[in-house]
mmCIF file with all atom_site columns, C-alpha atoms in Angstrom:
data_model
loop_
_atom_site.group_PDB
_atom_site.id
_atom_site.type_symbol
_atom_site.label_atom_id
_atom_site.label_alt_id
_atom_site.label_comp_id
_atom_site.label_asym_id
_atom_site.label_entity_id
_atom_site.label_seq_id
_atom_site.pdbx_PDB_ins_code
_atom_site.Cartn_x
_atom_site.Cartn_y
_atom_site.Cartn_z
_atom_site.occupancy
_atom_site.B_iso_or_equiv
_atom_site.pdbx_formal_charge
_atom_site.auth_seq_id
_atom_site.auth_comp_id
_atom_site.auth_asym_id
_atom_site.auth_atom_id
_atom_site.pdbx_PDB_model_num
ATOM 1   C CA . UNK A 1 1   ? 12.206  -12.282 -6.634  1.00 86.00 ? 1   UNK A CA 1
ATOM 2   C CA . UNK A 1 2   ? 12.044  -8.687  -5.541  1.00 91.00 ? 2   UNK A CA 1
ATOM 3   C CA . UNK A 1 3   ? 12.416  -7.484  -2.698  1.00 93.00 ? 3   UNK A CA 1
ATOM 4   C CA . UNK A 1 4   ? 12.300  -3.297  -1.369  1.00 95.00 ? 4   UNK A CA 1
ATOM 5   C CA . UNK A 1 5   ? 14.396  -2.534  1.957   1.00 95.00 ? 5   UNK A CA 1
ATOM 6   C CA . UNK A 1 6   ? 14.044  0.827   3.568   1.00 96.00 ? 6   UNK A CA 1
ATOM 7   C CA . UNK A 1 7   ? 16.691  2.478   5.717   1.00 94.00 ? 7   UNK A CA 1
ATOM 8   C CA . UNK A 1 8   ? 16.596  3.592   8.890   1.00 93.00 ? 8   UNK A CA 1
ATOM 9   C CA . UNK A 1 9   ? 13.891  1.659   10.049  1.00 93.00 ? 9   UNK A CA 1
ATOM 10  C CA . UNK A 1 10  ? 13.118  5.004   12.416  1.00 95.00 ? 10  UNK A CA 1
ATOM 11  C CA . UNK A 1 11  ? 14.461  8.431   12.761  1.00 95.00 ? 11  UNK A CA 1
ATOM 12  C CA . UNK A 1 12  ? 13.752  10.845  15.197  1.00 96.00 ? 12  UNK A CA 1
ATOM 13  C CA . UNK A 1 13  ? 14.681  14.613  14.517  1.00 96.00 ? 13  UNK A CA 1
ATOM 14  C CA . UNK A 1 14  ? 14.202  18.352  15.624  1.00 97.00 ? 14  UNK A CA 1
ATOM 15  C CA . UNK A 1 15  ? 12.498  20.359  13.575  1.00 97.00 ? 15  UNK A CA 1
ATOM 16  C CA . UNK A 1 16  ? 13.931  22.319  10.924  1.00 97.00 ? 16  UNK A CA 1
ATOM 17  C CA . UNK A 1 17  ? 16.500  19.767  9.900   1.00 96.00 ? 17  UNK A CA 1
ATOM 18  C CA . UNK A 1 18  ? 16.555  18.111  6.137   1.00 97.00 ? 18  UNK A CA 1
ATOM 19  C CA . UNK A 1 19  ? 15.780  14.355  6.101   1.00 95.00 ? 19  UNK A CA 1
ATOM 20  C CA . UNK A 1 20  ? 16.638  11.767  3.324   1.00 96.00 ? 20  UNK A CA 1
ATOM 21  C CA . UNK A 1 21  ? 15.115  8.429   3.385   1.00 97.00 ? 21  UNK A CA 1
ATOM 22  C CA . UNK A 1 22  ? 15.980  5.420   1.216   1.00 97.00 ? 22  UNK A CA 1
ATOM 23  C CA . UNK A 1 23  ? 14.894  2.989   -0.137  1.00 97.00 ? 23  UNK A CA 1
ATOM 24  C CA . UNK A 1 24  ? 16.518  -0.034  -2.201  1.00 97.00 ? 24  UNK A CA 1
ATOM 25  C CA . UNK A 1 25  ? 15.288  -2.841  -4.238  1.00 97.00 ? 25  UNK A CA 1
ATOM 26  C CA . UNK A 1 26  ? 17.001  -5.921  -6.176  1.00 96.00 ? 26  UNK A CA 1
ATOM 27  C CA . UNK A 1 27  ? 15.328  -5.893  -9.409  1.00 93.00 ? 27  UNK A CA 1
ATOM 28  C CA . UNK A 1 28  ? 15.293  -2.856  -11.567 1.00 91.00 ? 28  UNK A CA 1
ATOM 29  C CA . UNK A 1 29  ? 12.831  -4.104  -13.690 1.00 91.00 ? 29  UNK A CA 1
ATOM 30  C CA . UNK A 1 30  ? 10.414  -1.680  -12.596 1.00 92.00 ? 30  UNK A CA 1
ATOM 31  C CA . UNK A 1 31  ? 7.497   0.616   -14.512 1.00 90.00 ? 31  UNK A CA 1
ATOM 32  C CA . UNK A 1 32  ? 7.997   3.277   -11.848 1.00 91.00 ? 32  UNK A CA 1
ATOM 33  C CA . UNK A 1 33  ? 8.386   4.222   -7.642  1.00 94.00 ? 33  UNK A CA 1
ATOM 34  C CA . UNK A 1 34  ? 6.056   5.385   -5.419  1.00 94.00 ? 34  UNK A CA 1
ATOM 35  C CA . UNK A 1 35  ? 6.377   7.089   -2.053  1.00 96.00 ? 35  UNK A CA 1
ATOM 36  C CA . UNK A 1 36  ? 3.802   7.102   0.445   1.00 95.00 ? 36  UNK A CA 1
ATOM 37  C CA . UNK A 1 37  ? 3.060   8.542   3.879   1.00 96.00 ? 37  UNK A CA 1
ATOM 38  C CA . UNK A 1 38  ? 0.922   6.408   6.563   1.00 94.00 ? 38  UNK A CA 1
ATOM 39  C CA . UNK A 1 39  ? -0.206  8.059   9.471   1.00 93.00 ? 39  UNK A CA 1
ATOM 40  C CA . UNK A 1 40  ? -1.166  5.850   12.855  1.00 87.00 ? 40  UNK A CA 1
ATOM 41  C CA . UNK A 1 41  ? -4.175  3.494   12.108  1.00 84.00 ? 41  UNK A CA 1
ATOM 42  C CA . UNK A 1 42  ? -5.120  5.329   8.881   1.00 86.00 ? 42  UNK A CA 1
ATOM 43  C CA . UNK A 1 43  ? -4.714  4.403   4.907   1.00 88.00 ? 43  UNK A CA 1
ATOM 44  C CA . UNK A 1 44  ? -1.624  5.366   2.661   1.00 91.00 ? 44  UNK A CA 1
ATOM 45  C CA . UNK A 1 45  ? -1.097  8.822   1.120   1.00 92.00 ? 45  UNK A CA 1
ATOM 46  C CA . UNK A 1 46  ? 0.668   9.125   -1.945  1.00 91.00 ? 46  UNK A CA 1
ATOM 47  C CA . UNK A 1 47  ? 3.130   11.616  -1.891  1.00 95.00 ? 47  UNK A CA 1
ATOM 48  C CA . UNK A 1 48  ? 5.225   10.991  -5.069  1.00 94.00 ? 48  UNK A CA 1
ATOM 49  C CA . UNK A 1 49  ? 5.661   8.979   -8.229  1.00 93.00 ? 49  UNK A CA 1
ATOM 50  C CA . UNK A 1 50  ? 8.693   8.558   -10.613 1.00 93.00 ? 50  UNK A CA 1
ATOM 51  C CA . UNK A 1 51  ? 8.365   6.795   -13.789 1.00 91.00 ? 51  UNK A CA 1
ATOM 52  C CA . UNK A 1 52  ? 11.125  4.576   -14.476 1.00 90.00 ? 52  UNK A CA 1
ATOM 53  C CA . UNK A 1 53  ? 12.017  6.975   -16.984 1.00 90.00 ? 53  UNK A CA 1
ATOM 54  C CA . UNK A 1 54  ? 12.590  9.774   -14.740 1.00 92.00 ? 54  UNK A CA 1
ATOM 55  C CA . UNK A 1 55  ? 15.833  10.916  -12.417 1.00 94.00 ? 55  UNK A CA 1
ATOM 56  C CA . UNK A 1 56  ? 13.717  12.558  -9.989  1.00 95.00 ? 56  UNK A CA 1
ATOM 57  C CA . UNK A 1 57  ? 10.176  14.623  -8.857  1.00 95.00 ? 57  UNK A CA 1
ATOM 58  C CA . UNK A 1 58  ? 9.498   16.790  -6.576  1.00 96.00 ? 58  UNK A CA 1
ATOM 59  C CA . UNK A 1 59  ? 6.292   18.370  -4.748  1.00 95.00 ? 59  UNK A CA 1
ATOM 60  C CA . UNK A 1 60  ? 6.596   21.200  -2.537  1.00 96.00 ? 60  UNK A CA 1
ATOM 61  C CA . UNK A 1 61  ? 9.503   20.025  0.632   1.00 97.00 ? 61  UNK A CA 1
ATOM 62  C CA . UNK A 1 62  ? 9.441   16.850  -1.115  1.00 97.00 ? 62  UNK A CA 1
ATOM 63  C CA . UNK A 1 63  ? 11.856  15.505  -3.339  1.00 97.00 ? 63  UNK A CA 1
ATOM 64  C CA . UNK A 1 64  ? 12.304  11.563  -4.706  1.00 97.00 ? 64  UNK A CA 1
ATOM 65  C CA . UNK A 1 65  ? 15.306  10.295  -6.832  1.00 97.00 ? 65  UNK A CA 1
ATOM 66  C CA . UNK A 1 66  ? 15.212  7.144   -8.668  1.00 97.00 ? 66  UNK A CA 1
ATOM 67  C CA . UNK A 1 67  ? 18.162  5.670   -9.605  1.00 96.00 ? 67  UNK A CA 1
ATOM 68  C CA . UNK A 1 68  ? 17.107  2.536   -11.523 1.00 93.00 ? 68  UNK A CA 1
ATOM 69  C CA . UNK A 1 69  ? 20.346  1.110   -12.857 1.00 92.00 ? 69  UNK A CA 1
ATOM 70  C CA . UNK A 1 70  ? 21.326  0.957   -9.133  1.00 95.00 ? 70  UNK A CA 1
ATOM 71  C CA . UNK A 1 71  ? 18.114  -0.081  -7.628  1.00 96.00 ? 71  UNK A CA 1
ATOM 72  C CA . UNK A 1 72  ? 17.633  2.915   -5.408  1.00 97.00 ? 72  UNK A CA 1
ATOM 73  C CA . UNK A 1 73  ? 15.602  5.899   -4.144  1.00 97.00 ? 73  UNK A CA 1
ATOM 74  C CA . UNK A 1 74  ? 15.693  8.696   -1.905  1.00 97.00 ? 74  UNK A CA 1
ATOM 75  C CA . UNK A 1 75  ? 13.328  11.162  -0.231  1.00 97.00 ? 75  UNK A CA 1
ATOM 76  C CA . UNK A 1 76  ? 14.718  13.979  0.795   1.00 97.00 ? 76  UNK A CA 1
ATOM 77  C CA . UNK A 1 77  ? 11.798  16.200  3.223   1.00 97.00 ? 77  UNK A CA 1
ATOM 78  C CA . UNK A 1 78  ? 14.130  19.360  3.319   1.00 97.00 ? 78  UNK A CA 1
ATOM 79  C CA . UNK A 1 79  ? 12.961  21.800  6.831   1.00 97.00 ? 79  UNK A CA 1
ATOM 80  C CA . UNK A 1 80  ? 10.811  19.022  8.655   1.00 97.00 ? 80  UNK A CA 1
ATOM 81  C CA . UNK A 1 81  ? 7.740   20.192  10.653  1.00 97.00 ? 81  UNK A CA 1
ATOM 82  C CA . UNK A 1 82  ? 6.208   17.849  13.672  1.00 97.00 ? 82  UNK A CA 1
ATOM 83  C CA . UNK A 1 83  ? 3.166   17.118  11.090  1.00 96.00 ? 83  UNK A CA 1
ATOM 84  C CA . UNK A 1 84  ? 5.450   15.372  8.967   1.00 97.00 ? 84  UNK A CA 1
ATOM 85  C CA . UNK A 1 85  ? 5.515   12.876  11.708  1.00 97.00 ? 85  UNK A CA 1
ATOM 86  C CA . UNK A 1 86  ? 4.450   9.463   9.973   1.00 97.00 ? 86  UNK A CA 1
ATOM 87  C CA . UNK A 1 87  ? 5.424   6.349   8.295   1.00 95.00 ? 87  UNK A CA 1
ATOM 88  C CA . UNK A 1 88  ? 7.410   6.924   4.966   1.00 97.00 ? 88  UNK A CA 1
ATOM 89  C CA . UNK A 1 89  ? 6.939   3.251   2.334   1.00 96.00 ? 89  UNK A CA 1
ATOM 90  C CA . UNK A 1 90  ? 8.296   2.876   -0.876  1.00 96.00 ? 90  UNK A CA 1
ATOM 91  C CA . UNK A 1 91  ? 7.015   0.447   -3.293  1.00 95.00 ? 91  UNK A CA 1
ATOM 92  C CA . UNK A 1 92  ? 8.253   -0.349  -6.543  1.00 94.00 ? 92  UNK A CA 1
ATOM 93  C CA . UNK A 1 93  ? 5.703   -1.377  -9.404  1.00 89.00 ? 93  UNK A CA 1
ATOM 94  C CA . UNK A 1 94  ? 6.396   -4.920  -11.755 1.00 86.00 ? 94  UNK A CA 1
ATOM 95  C CA . UNK A 1 95  ? 2.480   -4.991  -12.456 1.00 79.00 ? 95  UNK A CA 1
ATOM 96  C CA . UNK A 1 96  ? 1.734   -4.873  -8.402  1.00 85.00 ? 96  UNK A CA 1
ATOM 97  C CA . UNK A 1 97  ? 3.153   -2.781  -5.768  1.00 89.00 ? 97  UNK A CA 1
ATOM 98  C CA . UNK A 1 98  ? 5.968   -4.385  -3.727  1.00 92.00 ? 98  UNK A CA 1
ATOM 99  C CA . UNK A 1 99  ? 6.270   -2.114  -0.406  1.00 94.00 ? 99  UNK A CA 1
ATOM 100 C CA . UNK A 1 100 ? 8.803   -1.952  1.844   1.00 94.00 ? 100 UNK A CA 1
ATOM 101 C CA . UNK A 1 101 ? 8.701   -2.427  5.754   1.00 89.00 ? 101 UNK A CA 1
ATOM 102 C CA . UNK A 1 102 ? 8.703   1.964   6.256   1.00 94.00 ? 102 UNK A CA 1
ATOM 103 C CA . UNK A 1 103 ? 10.767  4.366   8.095   1.00 96.00 ? 103 UNK A CA 1
ATOM 104 C CA . UNK A 1 104 ? 9.181   5.780   10.616  1.00 95.00 ? 104 UNK A CA 1
ATOM 105 C CA . UNK A 1 105 ? 9.931   9.879   11.263  1.00 97.00 ? 105 UNK A CA 1
ATOM 106 C CA . UNK A 1 106 ? 9.436   11.983  14.872  1.00 97.00 ? 106 UNK A CA 1
ATOM 107 C CA . UNK A 1 107 ? 9.484   14.952  14.204  1.00 97.00 ? 107 UNK A CA 1
ATOM 108 C CA . UNK A 1 108 ? 9.858   16.930  17.314  1.00 96.00 ? 108 UNK A CA 1
ATOM 109 C CA . UNK A 1 109 ? 9.647   20.894  18.470  1.00 94.00 ? 109 UNK A CA 1
ATOM 110 C CA . UNK B 2 1   ? -14.706 12.612  -7.177  1.00 52.00 ? 1   UNK B CA 1
ATOM 111 C CA . UNK B 2 2   ? -14.518 10.129  -4.621  1.00 71.00 ? 2   UNK B CA 1
ATOM 112 C CA . UNK B 2 3   ? -11.313 8.021   -3.369  1.00 91.00 ? 3   UNK B CA 1
ATOM 113 C CA . UNK B 2 4   ? -11.013 4.448   -2.882  1.00 94.00 ? 4   UNK B CA 1
ATOM 114 C CA . UNK B 2 5   ? -13.970 3.640   -0.802  1.00 96.00 ? 5   UNK B CA 1
ATOM 115 C CA . UNK B 2 6   ? -13.400 1.078   1.661   1.00 97.00 ? 6   UNK B CA 1
ATOM 116 C CA . UNK B 2 7   ? -16.255 -0.604  4.299   1.00 96.00 ? 7   UNK B CA 1
ATOM 117 C CA . UNK B 2 8   ? -16.795 -1.459  6.778   1.00 97.00 ? 8   UNK B CA 1
ATOM 118 C CA . UNK B 2 9   ? -13.854 0.501   8.627   1.00 95.00 ? 9   UNK B CA 1
ATOM 119 C CA . UNK B 2 10  ? -13.603 -1.853  11.409  1.00 97.00 ? 10  UNK B CA 1
ATOM 120 C CA . UNK B 2 11  ? -14.820 -5.374  11.330  1.00 98.00 ? 11  UNK B CA 1
ATOM 121 C CA . UNK B 2 12  ? -14.612 -7.943  14.657  1.00 98.00 ? 12  UNK B CA 1
ATOM 122 C CA . UNK B 2 13  ? -15.408 -11.210 14.039  1.00 98.00 ? 13  UNK B CA 1
ATOM 123 C CA . UNK B 2 14  ? -15.873 -14.388 16.256  1.00 98.00 ? 14  UNK B CA 1
ATOM 124 C CA . UNK B 2 15  ? -13.042 -17.459 15.991  1.00 97.00 ? 15  UNK B CA 1
ATOM 125 C CA . UNK B 2 16  ? -14.662 -19.578 12.429  1.00 97.00 ? 16  UNK B CA 1
ATOM 126 C CA . UNK B 2 17  ? -17.343 -16.568 10.814  1.00 98.00 ? 17  UNK B CA 1
ATOM 127 C CA . UNK B 2 18  ? -16.607 -15.077 7.860   1.00 98.00 ? 18  UNK B CA 1
ATOM 128 C CA . UNK B 2 19  ? -15.117 -11.917 7.088   1.00 98.00 ? 19  UNK B CA 1
ATOM 129 C CA . UNK B 2 20  ? -16.497 -9.977  4.194   1.00 98.00 ? 20  UNK B CA 1
ATOM 130 C CA . UNK B 2 21  ? -14.617 -6.919  3.190   1.00 98.00 ? 21  UNK B CA 1
ATOM 131 C CA . UNK B 2 22  ? -15.394 -4.566  0.304   1.00 98.00 ? 22  UNK B CA 1
ATOM 132 C CA . UNK B 2 23  ? -13.493 -1.835  -1.569  1.00 97.00 ? 23  UNK B CA 1
ATOM 133 C CA . UNK B 2 24  ? -15.481 0.603   -4.830  1.00 96.00 ? 24  UNK B CA 1
ATOM 134 C CA . UNK B 2 25  ? -12.702 2.368   -6.821  1.00 95.00 ? 25  UNK B CA 1
ATOM 135 C CA . UNK B 2 26  ? -12.106 5.561   -8.037  1.00 93.00 ? 26  UNK B CA 1
ATOM 136 C CA . UNK B 2 27  ? -14.330 6.578   -10.582 1.00 90.00 ? 27  UNK B CA 1
ATOM 137 C CA . UNK B 2 28  ? -13.044 5.138   -13.897 1.00 87.00 ? 28  UNK B CA 1
ATOM 138 C CA . UNK B 2 29  ? -10.684 2.824   -11.982 1.00 90.00 ? 29  UNK B CA 1
ATOM 139 C CA . UNK B 2 30  ? -10.756 -0.867  -13.634 1.00 89.00 ? 30  UNK B CA 1
ATOM 140 C CA . UNK B 2 31  ? -7.700  -1.760  -11.820 1.00 92.00 ? 31  UNK B CA 1
ATOM 141 C CA . UNK B 2 32  ? -8.177  -3.232  -7.843  1.00 94.00 ? 32  UNK B CA 1
ATOM 142 C CA . UNK B 2 33  ? -5.674  -4.912  -5.605  1.00 94.00 ? 33  UNK B CA 1
ATOM 143 C CA . UNK B 2 34  ? -6.030  -5.933  -2.424  1.00 97.00 ? 34  UNK B CA 1
ATOM 144 C CA . UNK B 2 35  ? -2.854  -5.689  0.541   1.00 97.00 ? 35  UNK B CA 1
ATOM 145 C CA . UNK B 2 36  ? -2.931  -7.317  4.254   1.00 96.00 ? 36  UNK B CA 1
ATOM 146 C CA . UNK B 2 37  ? -0.851  -5.298  7.049   1.00 94.00 ? 37  UNK B CA 1
ATOM 147 C CA . UNK B 2 38  ? 0.259   -7.351  10.156  1.00 88.00 ? 38  UNK B CA 1
ATOM 148 C CA . UNK B 2 39  ? 0.669   -5.236  13.312  1.00 79.00 ? 39  UNK B CA 1
ATOM 149 C CA . UNK B 2 40  ? 4.067   -3.630  13.015  1.00 75.00 ? 40  UNK B CA 1
ATOM 150 C CA . UNK B 2 41  ? 4.547   -5.229  9.530   1.00 79.00 ? 41  UNK B CA 1
ATOM 151 C CA . UNK B 2 42  ? 4.625   -4.009  5.889   1.00 84.00 ? 42  UNK B CA 1
ATOM 152 C CA . UNK B 2 43  ? 1.890   -3.831  3.465   1.00 92.00 ? 43  UNK B CA 1
ATOM 153 C CA . UNK B 2 44  ? 1.872   -7.535  1.418   1.00 94.00 ? 44  UNK B CA 1
ATOM 154 C CA . UNK B 2 45  ? 0.250   -7.753  -2.239  1.00 94.00 ? 45  UNK B CA 1
ATOM 155 C CA . UNK B 2 46  ? -2.746  -10.613 -2.008  1.00 96.00 ? 46  UNK B CA 1
ATOM 156 C CA . UNK B 2 47  ? -4.636  -10.057 -5.073  1.00 96.00 ? 47  UNK B CA 1
ATOM 157 C CA . UNK B 2 48  ? -4.909  -8.142  -8.082  1.00 94.00 ? 48  UNK B CA 1
ATOM 158 C CA . UNK B 2 49  ? -8.319  -7.967  -10.018 1.00 94.00 ? 49  UNK B CA 1
ATOM 159 C CA . UNK B 2 50  ? -9.330  -6.673  -13.384 1.00 92.00 ? 50  UNK B CA 1
ATOM 160 C CA . UNK B 2 51  ? -13.751 -6.078  -13.831 1.00 89.00 ? 51  UNK B CA 1
ATOM 161 C CA . UNK B 2 52  ? -14.837 -10.078 -13.311 1.00 88.00 ? 52  UNK B CA 1
ATOM 162 C CA . UNK B 2 53  ? -11.192 -11.381 -13.399 1.00 93.00 ? 53  UNK B CA 1
ATOM 163 C CA . UNK B 2 54  ? -8.720  -12.426 -10.777 1.00 95.00 ? 54  UNK B CA 1
ATOM 164 C CA . UNK B 2 55  ? -5.149  -11.179 -12.854 1.00 93.00 ? 55  UNK B CA 1
ATOM 165 C CA . UNK B 2 56  ? -3.141  -12.572 -10.322 1.00 93.00 ? 56  UNK B CA 1
ATOM 166 C CA . UNK B 2 57  ? -3.613  -14.019 -7.075  1.00 95.00 ? 57  UNK B CA 1
ATOM 167 C CA . UNK B 2 58  ? -0.055  -15.021 -5.898  1.00 94.00 ? 58  UNK B CA 1
ATOM 168 C CA . UNK B 2 59  ? -0.556  -13.405 -1.961  1.00 94.00 ? 59  UNK B CA 1
ATOM 169 C CA . UNK B 2 60  ? -3.878  -15.384 -1.466  1.00 95.00 ? 60  UNK B CA 1
ATOM 170 C CA . UNK B 2 61  ? -3.655  -17.515 1.035   1.00 94.00 ? 61  UNK B CA 1
ATOM 171 C CA . UNK B 2 62  ? -4.522  -20.998 -0.838  1.00 90.00 ? 62  UNK B CA 1
ATOM 172 C CA . UNK B 2 63  ? -7.363  -21.759 2.048   1.00 94.00 ? 63  UNK B CA 1
ATOM 173 C CA . UNK B 2 64  ? -10.480 -19.505 2.982   1.00 97.00 ? 64  UNK B CA 1
ATOM 174 C CA . UNK B 2 65  ? -9.139  -16.425 1.308   1.00 98.00 ? 65  UNK B CA 1
ATOM 175 C CA . UNK B 2 66  ? -10.753 -15.123 -2.073  1.00 97.00 ? 66  UNK B CA 1
ATOM 176 C CA . UNK B 2 67  ? -11.326 -12.265 -3.700  1.00 97.00 ? 67  UNK B CA 1
ATOM 177 C CA . UNK B 2 68  ? -14.108 -10.774 -6.846  1.00 96.00 ? 68  UNK B CA 1
ATOM 178 C CA . UNK B 2 69  ? -14.473 -7.766  -8.697  1.00 95.00 ? 69  UNK B CA 1
ATOM 179 C CA . UNK B 2 70  ? -17.886 -8.311  -10.219 1.00 92.00 ? 70  UNK B CA 1
ATOM 180 C CA . UNK B 2 71  ? -19.060 -6.214  -13.744 1.00 89.00 ? 71  UNK B CA 1
ATOM 181 C CA . UNK B 2 72  ? -21.540 -4.042  -10.865 1.00 89.00 ? 72  UNK B CA 1
ATOM 182 C CA . UNK B 2 73  ? -20.371 -3.300  -7.284  1.00 92.00 ? 73  UNK B CA 1
ATOM 183 C CA . UNK B 2 74  ? -17.272 -3.004  -5.125  1.00 95.00 ? 74  UNK B CA 1
ATOM 184 C CA . UNK B 2 75  ? -14.341 -5.793  -4.915  1.00 97.00 ? 75  UNK B CA 1
ATOM 185 C CA . UNK B 2 76  ? -15.312 -8.389  -2.434  1.00 98.00 ? 76  UNK B CA 1
ATOM 186 C CA . UNK B 2 77  ? -12.644 -9.459  -0.364  1.00 98.00 ? 77  UNK B CA 1
ATOM 187 C CA . UNK B 2 78  ? -13.920 -12.962 1.689   1.00 98.00 ? 78  UNK B CA 1
ATOM 188 C CA . UNK B 2 79  ? -12.608 -14.560 4.609   1.00 98.00 ? 79  UNK B CA 1
ATOM 189 C CA . UNK B 2 80  ? -14.011 -18.002 5.703   1.00 98.00 ? 80  UNK B CA 1
ATOM 190 C CA . UNK B 2 81  ? -13.718 -19.684 8.743   1.00 98.00 ? 81  UNK B CA 1
ATOM 191 C CA . UNK B 2 82  ? -11.644 -16.474 10.128  1.00 98.00 ? 82  UNK B CA 1
ATOM 192 C CA . UNK B 2 83  ? -8.728  -17.363 12.893  1.00 97.00 ? 83  UNK B CA 1
ATOM 193 C CA . UNK B 2 84  ? -6.724  -14.969 15.092  1.00 95.00 ? 84  UNK B CA 1
ATOM 194 C CA . UNK B 2 85  ? -4.179  -14.890 12.760  1.00 94.00 ? 85  UNK B CA 1
ATOM 195 C CA . UNK B 2 86  ? -6.452  -13.425 9.907   1.00 96.00 ? 86  UNK B CA 1
ATOM 196 C CA . UNK B 2 87  ? -6.356  -9.669  12.572  1.00 96.00 ? 87  UNK B CA 1
ATOM 197 C CA . UNK B 2 88  ? -4.771  -7.300  10.389  1.00 96.00 ? 88  UNK B CA 1
ATOM 198 C CA . UNK B 2 89  ? -5.605  -3.836  8.315   1.00 96.00 ? 89  UNK B CA 1
ATOM 199 C CA . UNK B 2 90  ? -7.008  -5.102  4.561   1.00 97.00 ? 90  UNK B CA 1
ATOM 200 C CA . UNK B 2 91  ? -6.376  -1.977  2.373   1.00 97.00 ? 91  UNK B CA 1
ATOM 201 C CA . UNK B 2 92  ? -7.513  -2.045  -1.070  1.00 96.00 ? 92  UNK B CA 1
ATOM 202 C CA . UNK B 2 93  ? -5.931  0.084   -3.891  1.00 94.00 ? 93  UNK B CA 1
ATOM 203 C CA . UNK B 2 94  ? -7.337  1.460   -7.592  1.00 92.00 ? 94  UNK B CA 1
ATOM 204 C CA . UNK B 2 95  ? -5.376  2.246   -10.664 1.00 89.00 ? 95  UNK B CA 1
ATOM 205 C CA . UNK B 2 96  ? -6.296  3.721   -13.683 1.00 86.00 ? 96  UNK B CA 1
ATOM 206 C CA . UNK B 2 97  ? -4.034  1.543   -16.211 1.00 75.00 ? 97  UNK B CA 1
ATOM 207 C CA . UNK B 2 98  ? -2.269  -1.800  -14.667 1.00 64.00 ? 98  UNK B CA 1
ATOM 208 C CA . UNK B 2 99  ? 1.512   0.359   -15.440 1.00 59.00 ? 99  UNK B CA 1
ATOM 209 C CA . UNK B 2 100 ? 3.186   3.978   -14.744 1.00 61.00 ? 100 UNK B CA 1
ATOM 210 C CA . UNK B 2 101 ? -0.287  5.440   -13.136 1.00 74.00 ? 101 UNK B CA 1
ATOM 211 C CA . UNK B 2 102 ? -0.606  6.173   -9.814  1.00 81.00 ? 102 UNK B CA 1
ATOM 212 C CA . UNK B 2 103 ? -2.385  3.558   -7.127  1.00 86.00 ? 103 UNK B CA 1
ATOM 213 C CA . UNK B 2 104 ? -4.719  5.083   -4.448  1.00 90.00 ? 104 UNK B CA 1
ATOM 214 C CA . UNK B 2 105 ? -5.165  3.341   -1.387  1.00 92.00 ? 105 UNK B CA 1
ATOM 215 C CA . UNK B 2 106 ? -8.527  3.562   0.965   1.00 94.00 ? 106 UNK B CA 1
ATOM 216 C CA . UNK B 2 107 ? -8.538  3.693   4.677   1.00 93.00 ? 107 UNK B CA 1
ATOM 217 C CA . UNK B 2 108 ? -8.342  0.071   5.211   1.00 95.00 ? 108 UNK B CA 1
ATOM 218 C CA . UNK B 2 109 ? -10.729 -2.518  7.176   1.00 97.00 ? 109 UNK B CA 1
ATOM 219 C CA . UNK B 2 110 ? -9.118  -3.404  10.344  1.00 96.00 ? 110 UNK B CA 1
ATOM 220 C CA . UNK B 2 111 ? -10.355 -6.568  11.121  1.00 97.00 ? 111 UNK B CA 1
ATOM 221 C CA . UNK B 2 112 ? -9.958  -8.062  14.454  1.00 97.00 ? 112 UNK B CA 1
ATOM 222 C CA . UNK B 2 113 ? -10.968 -11.699 15.641  1.00 97.00 ? 113 UNK B CA 1
ATOM 223 C CA . UNK B 2 114 ? -11.444 -12.574 19.084  1.00 97.00 ? 114 UNK B CA 1
#
């Protein structure tokens, strides 16, 4: 049974810091991995999708890496801003998305 | 190209009533997924549908819950005889294909059972 874990559960940092959010999964038989952002009371916004054959994807200040063999992905956020405050979710695709419990990020000015 | 549309955004039901949640996928998407998010918890998979077919309902409670995705119209998640424990945010996602394609989520329906 696929299980997805995210560490840390919560993170509070001052503006400008570079951040690393971690995601691990137990079964490496995945099609892809997606990172999402969820604002309080809102839906999910897709940030990055990494195909199983890829090692990383970049979008602006975000970079996500995938090491399928070790069951790990990291989301790197450069030069964090207060507007980055949200919950970040990773999900592995095994013909349906299996989600981690998220990392709640707060960036204060 | 409108995104995934869910309605209503908020739904209040008394215990024992029925709740109907609707999801219109993105244009060109024929795969629909329903997820439930309990307060302070992660998203849990409920059911995966294609047009007129239920592909995977392994996350659906055995009783009171049903889902459909008819040939015409939105996907419907139906909860009969709601109980307080059904209070949650229900999210719908759609994708163009079953694998290796990006899933897009709606804004969710927040169900409150009083």
